[in-house]
PDB file of C-alpha atoms in Angstrom:
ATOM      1  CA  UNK A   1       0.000   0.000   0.000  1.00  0.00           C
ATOM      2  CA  UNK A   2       1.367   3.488  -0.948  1.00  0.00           C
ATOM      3  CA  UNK A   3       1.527   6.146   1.538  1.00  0.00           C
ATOM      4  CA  UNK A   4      -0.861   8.581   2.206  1.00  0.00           C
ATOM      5  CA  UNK A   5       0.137  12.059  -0.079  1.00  0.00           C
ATOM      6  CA  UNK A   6      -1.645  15.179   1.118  1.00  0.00           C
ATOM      7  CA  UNK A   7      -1.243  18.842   0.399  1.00  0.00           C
ATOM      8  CA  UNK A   8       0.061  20.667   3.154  1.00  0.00           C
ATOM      9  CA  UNK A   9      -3.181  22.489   3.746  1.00  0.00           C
ATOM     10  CA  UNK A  10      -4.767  19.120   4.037  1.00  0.00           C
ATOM     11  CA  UNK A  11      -1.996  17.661   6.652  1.00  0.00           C
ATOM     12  CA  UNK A  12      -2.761  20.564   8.599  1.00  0.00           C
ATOM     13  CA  UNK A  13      -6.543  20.239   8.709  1.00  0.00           C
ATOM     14  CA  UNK A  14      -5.684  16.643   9.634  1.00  0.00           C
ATOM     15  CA  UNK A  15      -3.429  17.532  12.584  1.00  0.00           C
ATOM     16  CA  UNK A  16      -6.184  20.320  13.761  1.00  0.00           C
ATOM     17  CA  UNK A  17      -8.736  17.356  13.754  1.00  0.00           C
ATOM     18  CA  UNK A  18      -6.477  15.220  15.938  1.00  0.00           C
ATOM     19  CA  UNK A  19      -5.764  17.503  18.938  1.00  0.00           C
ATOM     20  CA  UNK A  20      -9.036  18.713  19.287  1.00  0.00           C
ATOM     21  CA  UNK A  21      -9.813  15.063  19.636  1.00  0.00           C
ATOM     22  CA  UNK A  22      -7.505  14.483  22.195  1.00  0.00           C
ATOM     23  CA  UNK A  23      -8.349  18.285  23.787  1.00  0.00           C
ATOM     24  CA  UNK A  24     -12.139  16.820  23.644  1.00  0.00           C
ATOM     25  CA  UNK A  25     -10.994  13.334  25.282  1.00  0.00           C
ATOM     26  CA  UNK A  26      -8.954  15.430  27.960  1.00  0.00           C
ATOM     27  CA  UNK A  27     -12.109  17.624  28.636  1.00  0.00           C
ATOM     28  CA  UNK A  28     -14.296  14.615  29.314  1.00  0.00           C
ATOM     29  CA  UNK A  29     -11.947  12.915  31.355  1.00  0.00           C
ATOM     30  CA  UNK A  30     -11.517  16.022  33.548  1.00  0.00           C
ATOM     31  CA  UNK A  31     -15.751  16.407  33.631  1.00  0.00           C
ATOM     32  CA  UNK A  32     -15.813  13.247  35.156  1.00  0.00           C
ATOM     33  CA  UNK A  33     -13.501  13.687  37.837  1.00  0.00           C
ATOM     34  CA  UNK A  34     -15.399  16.838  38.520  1.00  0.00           C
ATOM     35  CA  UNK A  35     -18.644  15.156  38.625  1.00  0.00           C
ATOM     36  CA  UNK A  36     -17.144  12.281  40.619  1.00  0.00           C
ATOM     37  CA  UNK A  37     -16.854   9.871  38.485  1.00  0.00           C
ATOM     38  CA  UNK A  38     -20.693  10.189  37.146  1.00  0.00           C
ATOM     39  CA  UNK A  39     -21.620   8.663  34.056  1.00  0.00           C
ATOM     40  CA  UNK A  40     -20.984   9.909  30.084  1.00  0.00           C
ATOM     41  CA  UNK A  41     -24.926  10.461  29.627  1.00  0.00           C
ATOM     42  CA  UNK A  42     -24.135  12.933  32.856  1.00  0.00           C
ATOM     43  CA  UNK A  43     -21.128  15.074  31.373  1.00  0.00           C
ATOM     44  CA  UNK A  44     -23.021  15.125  28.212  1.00  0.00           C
ATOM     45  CA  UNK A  45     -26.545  16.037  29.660  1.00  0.00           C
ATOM     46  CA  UNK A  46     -24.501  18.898  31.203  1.00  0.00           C
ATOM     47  CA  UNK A  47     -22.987  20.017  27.869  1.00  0.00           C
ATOM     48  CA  UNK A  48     -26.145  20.212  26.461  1.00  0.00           C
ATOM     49  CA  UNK A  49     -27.881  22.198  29.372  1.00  0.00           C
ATOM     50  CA  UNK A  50     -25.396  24.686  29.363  1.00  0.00           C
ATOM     51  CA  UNK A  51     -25.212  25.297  25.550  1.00  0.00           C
ATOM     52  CA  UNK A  52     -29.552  25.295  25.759  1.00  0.00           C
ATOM     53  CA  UNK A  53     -30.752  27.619  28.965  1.00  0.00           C
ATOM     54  CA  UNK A  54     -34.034  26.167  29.414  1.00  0.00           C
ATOM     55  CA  UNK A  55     -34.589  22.802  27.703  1.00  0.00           C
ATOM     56  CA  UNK A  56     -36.979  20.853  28.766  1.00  0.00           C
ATOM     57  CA  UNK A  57     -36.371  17.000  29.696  1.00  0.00           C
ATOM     58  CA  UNK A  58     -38.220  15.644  26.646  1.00  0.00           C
ATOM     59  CA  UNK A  59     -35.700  18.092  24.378  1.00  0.00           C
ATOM     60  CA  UNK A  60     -32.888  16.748  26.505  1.00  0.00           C
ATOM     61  CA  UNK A  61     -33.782  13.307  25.237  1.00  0.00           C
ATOM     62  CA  UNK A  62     -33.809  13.910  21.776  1.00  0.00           C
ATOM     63  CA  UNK A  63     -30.706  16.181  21.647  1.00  0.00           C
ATOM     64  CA  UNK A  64     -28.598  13.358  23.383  1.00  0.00           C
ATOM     65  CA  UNK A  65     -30.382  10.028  21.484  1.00  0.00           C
ATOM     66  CA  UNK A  66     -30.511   8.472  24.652  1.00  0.00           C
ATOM     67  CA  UNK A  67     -33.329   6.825  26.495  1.00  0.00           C
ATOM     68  CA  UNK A  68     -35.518   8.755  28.629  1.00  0.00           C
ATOM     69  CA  UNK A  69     -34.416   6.972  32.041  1.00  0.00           C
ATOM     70  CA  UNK A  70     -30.591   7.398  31.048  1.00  0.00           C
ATOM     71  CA  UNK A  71     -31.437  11.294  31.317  1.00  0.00           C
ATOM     72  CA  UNK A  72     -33.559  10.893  33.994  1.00  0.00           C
ATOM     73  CA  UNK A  73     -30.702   9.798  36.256  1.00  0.00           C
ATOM     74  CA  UNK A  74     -28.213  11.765  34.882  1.00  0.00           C
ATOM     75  CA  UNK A  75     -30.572  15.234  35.404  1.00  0.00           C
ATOM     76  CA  UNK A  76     -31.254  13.683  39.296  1.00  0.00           C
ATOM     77  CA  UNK A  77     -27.589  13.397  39.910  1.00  0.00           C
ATOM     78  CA  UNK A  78     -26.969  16.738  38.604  1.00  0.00           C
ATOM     79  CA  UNK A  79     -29.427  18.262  40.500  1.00  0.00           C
ATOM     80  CA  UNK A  80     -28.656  16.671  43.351  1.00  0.00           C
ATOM     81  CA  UNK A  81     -24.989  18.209  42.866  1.00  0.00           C
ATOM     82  CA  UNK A  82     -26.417  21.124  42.201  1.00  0.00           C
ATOM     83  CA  UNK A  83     -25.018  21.436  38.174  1.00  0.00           C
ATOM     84  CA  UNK A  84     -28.412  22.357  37.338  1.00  0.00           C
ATOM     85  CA  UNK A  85     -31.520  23.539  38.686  1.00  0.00           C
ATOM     86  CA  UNK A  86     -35.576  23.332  37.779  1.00  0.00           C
ATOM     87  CA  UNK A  87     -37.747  25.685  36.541  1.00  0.00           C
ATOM     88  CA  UNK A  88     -40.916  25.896  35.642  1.00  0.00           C
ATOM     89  CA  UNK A  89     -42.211  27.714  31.883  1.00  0.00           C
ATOM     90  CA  UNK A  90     -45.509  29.178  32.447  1.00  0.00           C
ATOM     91  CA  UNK A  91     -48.629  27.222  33.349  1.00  0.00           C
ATOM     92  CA  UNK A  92     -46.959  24.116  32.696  1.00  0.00           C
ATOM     93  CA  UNK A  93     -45.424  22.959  35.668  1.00  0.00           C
ATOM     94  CA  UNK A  94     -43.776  19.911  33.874  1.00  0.00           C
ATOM     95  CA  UNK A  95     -41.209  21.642  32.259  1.00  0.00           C
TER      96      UNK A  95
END
């Protein structure tokens, strides 16, 4: 198999994409230690919370693909550490 030939603007774009993987891996790693060890679905339920001020459970489901008990948990333990807090919108008290 012949090696790989790539421009240089290419090999570049290539090395960019490799440390922010690792910077990405790093961050995670250090979430989880902050969150004592708590689950992915936790770190990531967290991501999405702060990047979305007021979604609502059911859009915290869909934007993470998992199953509605996963976030569940993970939105108990991060209330319980206090990472997030619930509000109400409105008249409807669920959300």
């Amino acid at each position: 198999m012949s090696p790989l030939r790539l421009s240089d603007e290419e090999a570049a774009a290539l090395r960019a994409v490799v440390l922010l993987q690792r910077f990405s891996l790093g961050l995670d790693r250090v979430a989880q230690r902050a969150l004592g060890g708590s689950e992915n679905a936790d770190v990531q339920a967290l991501l999405v919370v702060a990047a979305h001020d007021g979604v609502s459970p059911s859009g915290l489901v869909a934007a993470l693909g998992r199953p509605r008990s996963t976030v569940s948990r993970a939105l108990a333990r991060l209330l319980e550490g206090r990472l997030v807090e619930r509000r109400t919108q409105g008249a409807d008290r669920r959300r």
